[in-house]
Amino acid sequence: MIPEIGYFSLVLAMALSLLLCIFPLWGAHTGNLRLMRAAPSLAVGQCVFVLLAFAILIYITLTDDFTVAYVAHHSSSTLPWYYKVTSTWGGHEGAILLWLVMQTLWTAVVALMSNSLPWILRARVLGVLGFLGVGFMLYTLWMSSPFERLLPYYPVEGRDLNPLLQDPGMIIHPPLLYMGYVGLSVSFAFAIAALLTGKLDNTWAKWSRPWTMAAWGFLTLGITIGSWWAYSELGWGGWWFWDPVENASLMPWLVATALLHSLSATEKRGVFKSWTVLLAITAFSLCLLGTFIVRSGIIVSVHAFATDPDRGLYILMFLAVVVGGSLALYAARVAQVKSEGRYQFLSREVALWINNIFLVVAMLVVLLGTLLPMIHKELGLGSISIGVPFFNQMFAILIVPFAILLGLAPMLRWKQNKLSPLVKKWLLLSVVTLVITSAWLFGNYEVVAPLTFIGTALAVWIVLLTLFDLMQKVTVQNTISEGVKRLGVSYWAMVSGHIGIAFVIAGVTLTSAYSVERSVRMLPGETATLNEYVYRFEGVKEIVGPNYTGHAGVVSVLKNNKLVIELHAEKRLYNIGMQFMTEAAIDDGFFRDLYLALGEQLTQGAWSLRIYHKPYVRWMWLGGLLIALAGFIVITDKRYRKTSAPSEQQGVGA
Amino acid sequence: MNRKLLGLIPFLIFILLCVFLYQGLFGNPRELQTGRIGHTMPSFTLPDLMDEQKQWQDKDLIGDVYLLNVWGTWCPTCIAELSYLTELKEQGVKIIGLYYEQAYDPDFGDQFDINKLRAEVQAMLARTGNPYQFNILDLNRTLALDLGVSGAPETFLVDKKGTILLHHTGDINQRVWRSKFAPKIMELTQ
């Protein structure tokens, strides 16, 4: 009975979202204010019913109702309660329901927080979001209901949640990623509403910017935590695989990054208007494309989701309607848009434009690398595979000019700049960069490969120039505290984001260059040495978890004969699926991670162990957090919450 | 260039992409074009998984249409397909297992615990049903390498003369069986 209530609740939600799609759009078209006014309550209503359905799914999972197919396939009675909750998005149907939860939550938040918008724009934004809601709800009800029953023959025990997903990182990774994807649908809705209204002025850019920043922040967090999860859970210390599923989240991120830079130029200078709209459409389209790639089984991926051509066909149709429709609308309206800002070559506008080119090229590289094997095959040219080396090489080439520009650009003002004072500073700073990098690398390592040097220098360069620029801007005023106050919120966001990028570059470069590993066969009491650490194998003990049993290899890590830490590297056998899982033991540190994975049991009490020493690996995720922080800093900007700022009413470029 | 035409470019690219995505939806990415299709089984001499006295050779297999299923108890998808394979066996399909042991690493040069593995396999097959006529143990992965196996599960369809007709990557389920294997087998029996 209860699962049926869940299904019915989704039906009601879909009815409301149909109304949410039709009423405000029709109202905006005919100028009927009453229809437009219905939108916010409809948005809240659909959200309430979707939340109810989600709560019911959690409830039936917690109460082990194995008559429901989804619960029987993705949970079990022995699963700890928190993993039962997360199992509600561990499978396809539940993940789509989570998507719906996010979609309707964002829609409701937009509905409630947009009361300073003109009704005609507000109605159109909500109407577009309503349309997206209808698309996903129809999909859920029609082809992917999580409330399907297994009656009359149902199992007494569920098949358990995939052990790989039984990890804290996995609890928050999908919700964050979906927050990001769905958040980009808000930017998309703003862009479509602006195109429908025919007013592509900087007002829409201003409204759309905080939503885009928030969505991008969540997306950044989601990707960062996904990478961290892969590192801690997959057992061999890798952190990025260029897997189609990862690429599916990276592509919207790259475009969203381009979008938020372009948005700031559109908002402040009224330039790149049509380009910004195109980016907003593209970012969300890539989210949908990613979903299609992941869920349709079109590409072989290590993320083994249940695949089904009917589902793929539905998502493709939806993709065609949403993206095709909006690109057609774009084509129809773009000719009317005129850019009115004027600028010279050496200006922030041009720097942002080049930044956009790099980001879009990077996205195209990922897109081609992901889809080319399929296209190649469809053209009858045979199977090919594009792997990690292709992506690594392409990104290594792209990152160099990108990072150099990233350091320079914040120093440029809008419109125009004088070259000679800038060149003097840049030359000085590049010398300082080389000195610091050389001291850092040659002081610590015997061998420094050219690429390692370049990567590290780029990171140092970004940090130096960002800090130098910050210092310059702060000291312009009479006192430093006044200077700090004068800097806008988005400036601080930029500092955080750019330094975050520097940390990512440094982390990736140094951990790729100086990670070392050893596979050893050890008897209890034996030691192995890797870099300055000595690892003493103390033996193996049995462990019993709630739904698994296994062995934990106990290893004492010593440095200069002093105990640093005792690590427990586990090998678990999950009872229901009979799957073996390696649970690596990690001693994390700011400058290095010690990473230990227990291998096989060999004869005479010996075990194989893999030991990794990974310098600076944490910097990547620290960088990711700093970048995400930038997104959240921008939303605190009070400018976005004023009900009517004077500048909007004047409408700089309307 | 005309601004109107310029604005159409994203739309046109997208349409093109959609055409490929639509085609890709009905193609199968798991279908590998191995060089082995149409060739005969590579020659080998490998022991039986349950009895190392018993050695299997490529010529022992000639004379029957059979499936060669690459699997291991470490591989969750393989375990998932065991019950369907057992159903197929009950319908009269001859299935031979090629056991692929992932945990064994020759680099350690260590004795391999065959008895533990046998117990594990027996326990697993007792739970899911046993689809296999017998299992060949390919400890050093020589045959798997010759066949171009890239992972598990993978399944080869071999005819009476020992010619490889199909190479399927991923699990076998009812849909795959009906669309891919059954037509080939129908052809053979006609």
mmCIF file of N, CA, C and O in Angstrom, chain A residues 99 132 136 177-189 191-192 204 208 211-213 215-216 219 223 247-263 274-292 319 322-323 326-327 330 356 359-360 363-364 367, chain B residues 10 14:
data_model
loop_
_atom_site.group_PDB
_atom_site.id
_atom_site.type_symbol
_atom_site.label_atom_id
_atom_site.label_comp_id
_atom_site.label_asym_id
_atom_site.label_seq_id
_atom_site.Cartn_x
_atom_site.Cartn_y
_atom_site.Cartn_z
ATOM 1 N N TRP A 99 17.243 12.895 -8.597
ATOM 2 C CA TRP A 99 17.344 13.991 -9.562
ATOM 3 C C TRP A 99 16.075 14.848 -9.506
ATOM 4 O O TRP A 99 16.131 16.076 -9.456
ATOM 5 N N LEU A 132 10.910 20.957 -17.736
ATOM 6 C CA LEU A 132 11.950 19.958 -17.442
ATOM 7 C C LEU A 132 11.431 18.961 -16.414
ATOM 8 O O LEU A 132 11.674 17.756 -16.508
ATOM 9 N N PHE A 136 11.185 14.725 -16.720
ATOM 10 C CA PHE A 136 11.780 13.730 -15.824
ATOM 11 C C PHE A 136 10.720 12.910 -15.092
ATOM 12 O O PHE A 136 10.902 11.728 -14.834
ATOM 13 N N LEU A 177 26.477 16.155 -7.031
ATOM 14 C CA LEU A 177 26.580 16.217 -8.487
ATOM 15 C C LEU A 177 25.231 16.606 -9.103
ATOM 16 O O LEU A 177 25.159 17.445 -9.999
ATOM 17 N N TYR A 178 24.174 16.005 -8.584
ATOM 18 C CA TYR A 178 22.840 16.312 -9.110
ATOM 19 C C TYR A 178 22.451 17.743 -8.785
ATOM 20 O O TYR A 178 21.796 18.413 -9.585
ATOM 21 N N MET A 179 22.840 18.205 -7.588
ATOM 22 C CA MET A 179 22.592 19.614 -7.256
ATOM 23 C C MET A 179 23.203 20.495 -8.329
ATOM 24 O O MET A 179 22.626 21.498 -8.744
ATOM 25 N N GLY A 180 24.416 20.117 -8.760
ATOM 26 C CA GLY A 180 25.099 20.889 -9.787
ATOM 27 C C GLY A 180 24.390 20.808 -11.125
ATOM 28 O O GLY A 180 24.085 21.818 -11.743
ATOM 29 N N TYR A 181 24.097 19.566 -11.573
ATOM 30 C CA TYR A 181 23.439 19.390 -12.869
ATOM 31 C C TYR A 181 22.133 20.164 -12.908
ATOM 32 O O TYR A 181 21.835 20.901 -13.846
ATOM 33 N N VAL A 182 21.329 19.927 -11.864
ATOM 34 C CA VAL A 182 20.007 20.517 -11.858
ATOM 35 C C VAL A 182 20.108 22.029 -11.686
ATOM 36 O O VAL A 182 19.351 22.779 -12.288
ATOM 37 N N GLY A 183 21.086 22.458 -10.900
ATOM 38 C CA GLY A 183 21.284 23.895 -10.743
ATOM 39 C C GLY A 183 21.552 24.560 -12.081
ATOM 40 O O GLY A 183 21.089 25.674 -12.346
ATOM 41 N N LEU A 184 22.286 23.864 -12.955
ATOM 42 C CA LEU A 184 22.549 24.442 -14.276
ATOM 43 C C LEU A 184 21.262 24.548 -15.086
ATOM 44 O O LEU A 184 21.177 25.359 -16.014
ATOM 45 N N SER A 185 20.252 23.749 -14.732
ATOM 46 C CA SER A 185 18.976 23.881 -15.435
ATOM 47 C C SER A 185 18.348 25.235 -15.110
ATOM 48 O O SER A 185 17.553 25.752 -15.891
ATOM 49 N N VAL A 186 18.691 25.814 -13.957
ATOM 50 C CA VAL A 186 18.169 27.144 -13.629
ATOM 51 C C VAL A 186 18.813 28.190 -14.550
ATOM 52 O O VAL A 186 18.117 29.044 -15.117
ATOM 53 N N SER A 187 20.136 28.105 -14.739
ATOM 54 C CA SER A 187 20.790 29.019 -15.686
ATOM 55 C C SER A 187 20.170 28.859 -17.066
ATOM 56 O O SER A 187 19.937 29.837 -17.780
ATOM 57 N N PHE A 188 19.930 27.590 -17.408
ATOM 58 C CA PHE A 188 19.314 27.283 -18.700
ATOM 59 C C PHE A 188 17.941 27.954 -18.807
ATOM 60 O O PHE A 188 17.626 28.608 -19.801
ATOM 61 N N ALA A 189 17.136 27.797 -17.743
ATOM 62 C CA ALA A 189 15.787 28.365 -17.758
ATOM 63 C C ALA A 189 15.854 29.884 -17.888
ATOM 64 O O ALA A 189 15.061 30.482 -18.629
ATOM 65 N N ALA A 191 18.205 31.564 -19.386
ATOM 66 C CA ALA A 191 18.609 31.871 -20.757
ATOM 67 C C ALA A 191 17.428 31.742 -21.710
ATOM 68 O O ALA A 191 17.202 32.611 -22.562
ATOM 69 N N ILE A 192 16.652 30.657 -21.550
ATOM 70 C CA ILE A 192 15.501 30.456 -22.433
ATOM 71 C C ILE A 192 14.464 31.554 -22.208
ATOM 72 O O ILE A 192 13.896 32.106 -23.163
ATOM 73 N N TRP A 204 19.304 39.905 -17.266
ATOM 74 C CA TRP A 204 19.195 38.449 -17.099
ATOM 75 C C TRP A 204 20.513 37.859 -16.628
ATOM 76 O O TRP A 204 20.540 36.938 -15.824
ATOM 77 N N SER A 208 20.867 35.583 -13.368
ATOM 78 C CA SER A 208 21.276 34.201 -13.555
ATOM 79 C C SER A 208 22.600 33.892 -12.846
ATOM 80 O O SER A 208 22.871 32.760 -12.502
ATOM 81 N N TRP A 211 22.729 31.967 -9.363
ATOM 82 C CA TRP A 211 22.262 30.577 -9.518
ATOM 83 C C TRP A 211 23.326 29.750 -10.202
ATOM 84 O O TRP A 211 23.585 28.606 -9.835
ATOM 85 N N THR A 212 23.921 30.325 -11.235
ATOM 86 C CA THR A 212 24.980 29.609 -11.950
ATOM 87 C C THR A 212 26.154 29.329 -11.011
ATOM 88 O O THR A 212 26.706 28.233 -11.002
ATOM 89 N N MET A 213 26.519 30.346 -10.225
ATOM 90 C CA MET A 213 27.652 30.162 -9.308
ATOM 91 C C MET A 213 27.361 29.049 -8.308
ATOM 92 O O MET A 213 28.220 28.220 -8.008
ATOM 93 N N ALA A 215 25.236 26.514 -8.610
ATOM 94 C CA ALA A 215 25.210 25.225 -9.307
ATOM 95 C C ALA A 215 26.635 24.755 -9.580
ATOM 96 O O ALA A 215 26.991 23.593 -9.349
ATOM 97 N N TRP A 216 27.454 25.688 -10.034
ATOM 98 C CA TRP A 216 28.848 25.361 -10.372
ATOM 99 C C TRP A 216 29.606 24.944 -9.116
ATOM 100 O O TRP A 216 30.421 24.019 -9.141
ATOM 101 N N LEU A 219 28.610 21.431 -8.348
ATOM 102 C CA LEU A 219 29.201 20.532 -9.341
ATOM 103 C C LEU A 219 30.682 20.299 -9.019
ATOM 104 O O LEU A 219 31.174 19.168 -9.071
ATOM 105 N N ILE A 223 32.331 16.670 -8.120
ATOM 106 C CA ILE A 223 33.437 16.063 -8.866
ATOM 107 C C ILE A 223 34.608 15.785 -7.928
ATOM 108 O O ILE A 223 35.227 14.719 -7.967
ATOM 109 N N ASN A 247 33.775 11.874 -17.359
ATOM 110 C CA ASN A 247 33.761 12.884 -18.418
ATOM 111 C C ASN A 247 32.405 13.564 -18.503
ATOM 112 O O ASN A 247 32.317 14.763 -18.767
ATOM 113 N N ALA A 248 31.349 12.777 -18.251
ATOM 114 C CA ALA A 248 30.007 13.344 -18.308
ATOM 115 C C ALA A 248 29.832 14.452 -17.279
ATOM 116 O O ALA A 248 29.056 15.369 -17.487
ATOM 117 N N SER A 249 30.548 14.384 -16.174
ATOM 118 C CA SER A 249 30.428 15.465 -15.193
ATOM 119 C C SER A 249 31.457 16.562 -15.456
ATOM 120 O O SER A 249 31.247 17.714 -15.081
ATOM 121 N N LEU A 250 32.558 16.215 -16.088
ATOM 122 C CA LEU A 250 33.589 17.229 -16.353
ATOM 123 C C LEU A 250 33.166 18.199 -17.459
ATOM 124 O O LEU A 250 33.447 19.398 -17.384
ATOM 125 N N MET A 251 32.466 17.677 -18.466
ATOM 126 C CA MET A 251 32.082 18.547 -19.594
ATOM 127 C C MET A 251 31.186 19.699 -19.151
ATOM 128 O O MET A 251 31.498 20.858 -19.450
ATOM 129 N N PRO A 252 30.084 19.435 -18.422
ATOM 130 C CA PRO A 252 29.295 20.588 -17.965
ATOM 131 C C PRO A 252 30.102 21.503 -17.056
ATOM 132 O O PRO A 252 29.900 22.723 -17.066
ATOM 133 N N TRP A 253 31.035 20.936 -16.293
ATOM 134 C CA TRP A 253 31.837 21.782 -15.405
ATOM 135 C C TRP A 253 32.673 22.764 -16.218
ATOM 136 O O TRP A 253 32.738 23.955 -15.892
ATOM 137 N N LEU A 254 33.318 22.266 -17.271
ATOM 138 C CA LEU A 254 34.164 23.141 -18.087
ATOM 139 C C LEU A 254 33.334 24.258 -18.709
ATOM 140 O O LEU A 254 33.727 25.422 -18.705
ATOM 141 N N VAL A 255 32.164 23.898 -19.233
ATOM 142 C CA VAL A 255 31.325 24.911 -19.868
ATOM 143 C C VAL A 255 30.752 25.865 -18.818
ATOM 144 O O VAL A 255 30.681 27.074 -19.051
ATOM 145 N N ALA A 256 30.378 25.334 -17.663
ATOM 146 C CA ALA A 256 29.848 26.204 -16.616
ATOM 147 C C ALA A 256 30.926 27.187 -16.155
ATOM 148 O O ALA A 256 30.633 28.344 -15.838
ATOM 149 N N THR A 257 32.178 26.725 -16.120
ATOM 150 C CA THR A 257 33.269 27.620 -15.749
ATOM 151 C C THR A 257 33.399 28.737 -16.784
ATOM 152 O O THR A 257 33.531 29.924 -16.438
ATOM 153 N N ALA A 258 33.321 28.363 -18.062
ATOM 154 C CA ALA A 258 33.340 29.386 -19.116
ATOM 155 C C ALA A 258 32.154 30.321 -18.940
ATOM 156 O O ALA A 258 32.281 31.547 -19.034
ATOM 157 N N LEU A 259 30.999 29.738 -18.644
ATOM 158 C CA LEU A 259 29.766 30.517 -18.523
ATOM 159 C C LEU A 259 29.873 31.573 -17.432
ATOM 160 O O LEU A 259 29.497 32.727 -17.637
ATOM 161 N N LEU A 260 30.424 31.194 -16.270
ATOM 162 C CA LEU A 260 30.388 32.186 -15.202
ATOM 163 C C LEU A 260 31.383 33.316 -15.451
ATOM 164 O O LEU A 260 31.174 34.444 -14.980
ATOM 165 N N HIS A 261 32.446 33.024 -16.221
ATOM 166 C CA HIS A 261 33.346 34.125 -16.601
ATOM 167 C C HIS A 261 32.671 35.029 -17.631
ATOM 168 O O HIS A 261 32.746 36.249 -17.549
ATOM 169 N N SER A 262 32.005 34.394 -18.573
ATOM 170 C CA SER A 262 31.337 35.155 -19.618
ATOM 171 C C SER A 262 30.165 35.966 -19.043
ATOM 172 O O SER A 262 29.909 37.097 -19.463
ATOM 173 N N LEU A 263 29.477 35.357 -18.060
ATOM 174 C CA LEU A 263 28.369 36.069 -17.404
ATOM 175 C C LEU A 263 28.842 37.368 -16.760
ATOM 176 O O LEU A 263 28.145 38.376 -16.802
ATOM 177 N N SER A 274 25.169 36.983 -26.746
ATOM 178 C CA SER A 274 24.629 35.769 -27.356
ATOM 179 C C SER A 274 25.507 34.562 -27.011
ATOM 180 O O SER A 274 25.011 33.458 -26.819
ATOM 181 N N TRP A 275 26.789 34.806 -26.890
ATOM 182 C CA TRP A 275 27.708 33.733 -26.507
ATOM 183 C C TRP A 275 27.362 33.197 -25.121
ATOM 184 O O TRP A 275 27.343 31.984 -24.886
ATOM 185 N N THR A 276 27.070 34.098 -24.190
ATOM 186 C CA THR A 276 26.727 33.680 -22.831
ATOM 187 C C THR A 276 25.466 32.817 -22.829
ATOM 188 O O THR A 276 25.401 31.793 -22.139
ATOM 189 N N VAL A 277 24.480 33.231 -23.617
ATOM 190 C CA VAL A 277 23.252 32.441 -23.702
ATOM 191 C C VAL A 277 23.557 31.050 -24.255
ATOM 192 O O VAL A 277 23.080 30.029 -23.737
ATOM 193 N N LEU A 278 24.399 31.031 -25.287
ATOM 194 C CA LEU A 278 24.743 29.742 -25.882
ATOM 195 C C LEU A 278 25.443 28.845 -24.857
ATOM 196 O O LEU A 278 25.183 27.642 -24.777
ATOM 197 N N LEU A 279 26.326 29.441 -24.043
ATOM 198 C CA LEU A 279 27.016 28.653 -23.019
ATOM 199 C C LEU A 279 26.027 28.107 -21.994
ATOM 200 O O LEU A 279 26.138 26.960 -21.560
ATOM 201 N N ALA A 280 25.062 28.935 -21.600
ATOM 202 C CA ALA A 280 24.077 28.475 -20.613
ATOM 203 C C ALA A 280 23.292 27.293 -21.164
ATOM 204 O O ALA A 280 23.042 26.311 -20.458
ATOM 205 N N ILE A 281 22.930 27.362 -22.434
ATOM 206 C CA ILE A 281 22.204 26.246 -23.053
ATOM 207 C C ILE A 281 23.110 25.022 -23.129
ATOM 208 O O ILE A 281 22.713 23.906 -22.796
ATOM 209 N N THR A 282 24.365 25.260 -23.555
ATOM 210 C CA THR A 282 25.295 24.141 -23.717
ATOM 211 C C THR A 282 25.574 23.433 -22.394
ATOM 212 O O THR A 282 25.625 22.208 -22.338
ATOM 213 N N ALA A 283 25.760 24.214 -21.328
ATOM 214 C CA ALA A 283 26.107 23.600 -20.041
ATOM 215 C C ALA A 283 25.031 22.611 -19.617
ATOM 216 O O ALA A 283 25.334 21.471 -19.253
ATOM 217 N N PHE A 284 23.773 23.034 -19.690
ATOM 218 C CA PHE A 284 22.723 22.120 -19.271
ATOM 219 C C PHE A 284 22.553 20.977 -20.277
ATOM 220 O O PHE A 284 22.295 19.834 -19.895
ATOM 221 N N SER A 285 22.714 21.284 -21.576
ATOM 222 C CA SER A 285 22.609 20.222 -22.576
ATOM 223 C C SER A 285 23.618 19.119 -22.299
ATOM 224 O O SER A 285 23.321 17.930 -22.470
ATOM 225 N N LEU A 286 24.814 19.516 -21.866
ATOM 226 C CA LEU A 286 25.842 18.511 -21.585
ATOM 227 C C LEU A 286 25.470 17.683 -20.367
ATOM 228 O O LEU A 286 25.833 16.508 -20.282
ATOM 229 N N CYS A 287 24.754 18.292 -19.411
ATOM 230 C CA CYS A 287 24.268 17.495 -18.282
ATOM 231 C C CYS A 287 23.316 16.419 -18.786
ATOM 232 O O CYS A 287 23.391 15.259 -18.378
ATOM 233 N N LEU A 288 22.405 16.823 -19.680
ATOM 234 C CA LEU A 288 21.456 15.842 -20.223
ATOM 235 C C LEU A 288 22.178 14.805 -21.072
ATOM 236 O O LEU A 288 21.899 13.615 -20.994
ATOM 237 N N LEU A 289 23.145 15.275 -21.863
ATOM 238 C CA LEU A 289 23.909 14.348 -22.709
ATOM 239 C C LEU A 289 24.656 13.350 -21.837
ATOM 240 O O LEU A 289 24.700 12.153 -22.134
ATOM 241 N N GLY A 290 25.233 13.854 -20.742
ATOM 242 C CA GLY A 290 25.942 12.981 -19.804
ATOM 243 C C GLY A 290 25.008 11.925 -19.247
ATOM 244 O O GLY A 290 25.353 10.746 -19.186
ATOM 245 N N THR A 291 23.813 12.347 -18.870
ATOM 246 C CA THR A 291 22.835 11.398 -18.356
ATOM 247 C C THR A 291 22.523 10.348 -19.415
ATOM 248 O O THR A 291 22.449 9.155 -19.127
ATOM 249 N N PHE A 292 22.367 10.814 -20.646
ATOM 250 C CA PHE A 292 22.076 9.885 -21.733
ATOM 251 C C PHE A 292 23.204 8.872 -21.896
ATOM 252 O O PHE A 292 22.980 7.666 -21.975
ATOM 253 N N LEU A 319 16.215 14.844 -24.819
ATOM 254 C CA LEU A 319 17.392 15.656 -25.152
ATOM 255 C C LEU A 319 17.149 16.410 -26.457
ATOM 256 O O LEU A 319 17.423 17.604 -26.565
ATOM 257 N N VAL A 322 14.499 19.232 -25.832
ATOM 258 C CA VAL A 322 14.978 20.331 -24.993
ATOM 259 C C VAL A 322 16.113 21.081 -25.684
ATOM 260 O O VAL A 322 16.059 22.304 -25.877
ATOM 261 N N VAL A 323 17.141 20.340 -26.086
ATOM 262 C CA VAL A 323 18.311 21.009 -26.652
ATOM 263 C C VAL A 323 18.040 21.507 -28.063
ATOM 264 O O VAL A 323 18.350 22.658 -28.398
ATOM 265 N N SER A 326 15.813 24.528 -27.870
ATOM 266 C CA SER A 326 16.423 25.767 -27.399
ATOM 267 C C SER A 326 17.463 26.286 -28.387
ATOM 268 O O SER A 326 17.615 27.507 -28.542
ATOM 269 N N LEU A 327 18.164 25.378 -29.076
ATOM 270 C CA LEU A 327 19.140 25.864 -30.061
ATOM 271 C C LEU A 327 18.427 26.480 -31.269
ATOM 272 O O LEU A 327 18.924 27.440 -31.863
ATOM 273 N N TYR A 330 17.451 29.807 -30.160
ATOM 274 C CA TYR A 330 18.672 30.624 -30.162
ATOM 275 C C TYR A 330 18.965 31.129 -31.570
ATOM 276 O O TYR A 330 19.233 32.314 -31.786
ATOM 277 N N ASN A 356 37.445 31.624 -22.316
ATOM 278 C CA ASN A 356 36.294 30.854 -22.787
ATOM 279 C C ASN A 356 36.670 29.907 -23.911
ATOM 280 O O ASN A 356 36.212 28.771 -23.959
ATOM 281 N N LEU A 359 38.431 26.892 -22.427
ATOM 282 C CA LEU A 359 37.541 25.990 -21.707
ATOM 283 C C LEU A 359 36.645 25.210 -22.670
ATOM 284 O O LEU A 359 36.396 24.014 -22.477
ATOM 285 N N VAL A 360 36.189 25.900 -23.706
ATOM 286 C CA VAL A 360 35.315 25.211 -24.655
ATOM 287 C C VAL A 360 36.113 24.183 -25.462
ATOM 288 O O VAL A 360 35.634 23.071 -25.720
ATOM 289 N N MET A 363 36.468 21.217 -23.357
ATOM 290 C CA MET A 363 35.221 20.451 -23.341
ATOM 291 C C MET A 363 35.099 19.624 -24.616
ATOM 292 O O MET A 363 34.709 18.453 -24.573
ATOM 293 N N LEU A 364 35.437 20.239 -25.758
ATOM 294 C CA LEU A 364 35.318 19.509 -27.024
ATOM 295 C C LEU A 364 36.271 18.316 -27.060
ATOM 296 O O LEU A 364 35.939 17.259 -27.600
ATOM 297 N N LEU A 367 34.588 15.717 -25.068
ATOM 298 C CA LEU A 367 33.424 15.217 -25.796
ATOM 299 C C LEU A 367 33.845 14.292 -26.932
ATOM 300 O O LEU A 367 33.314 13.191 -27.097
ATOM 301 N N PRO B 10 25.241 25.908 -34.026
ATOM 302 C CA PRO B 10 25.089 24.990 -32.894
ATOM 303 C C PRO B 10 23.941 24.005 -33.098
ATOM 304 O O PRO B 10 24.057 22.822 -32.779
ATOM 305 N N PHE B 14 24.232 19.931 -33.305
ATOM 306 C CA PHE B 14 23.458 19.097 -32.392
ATOM 307 C C PHE B 14 22.644 18.036 -33.141
ATOM 308 O O PHE B 14 22.580 16.882 -32.725
#
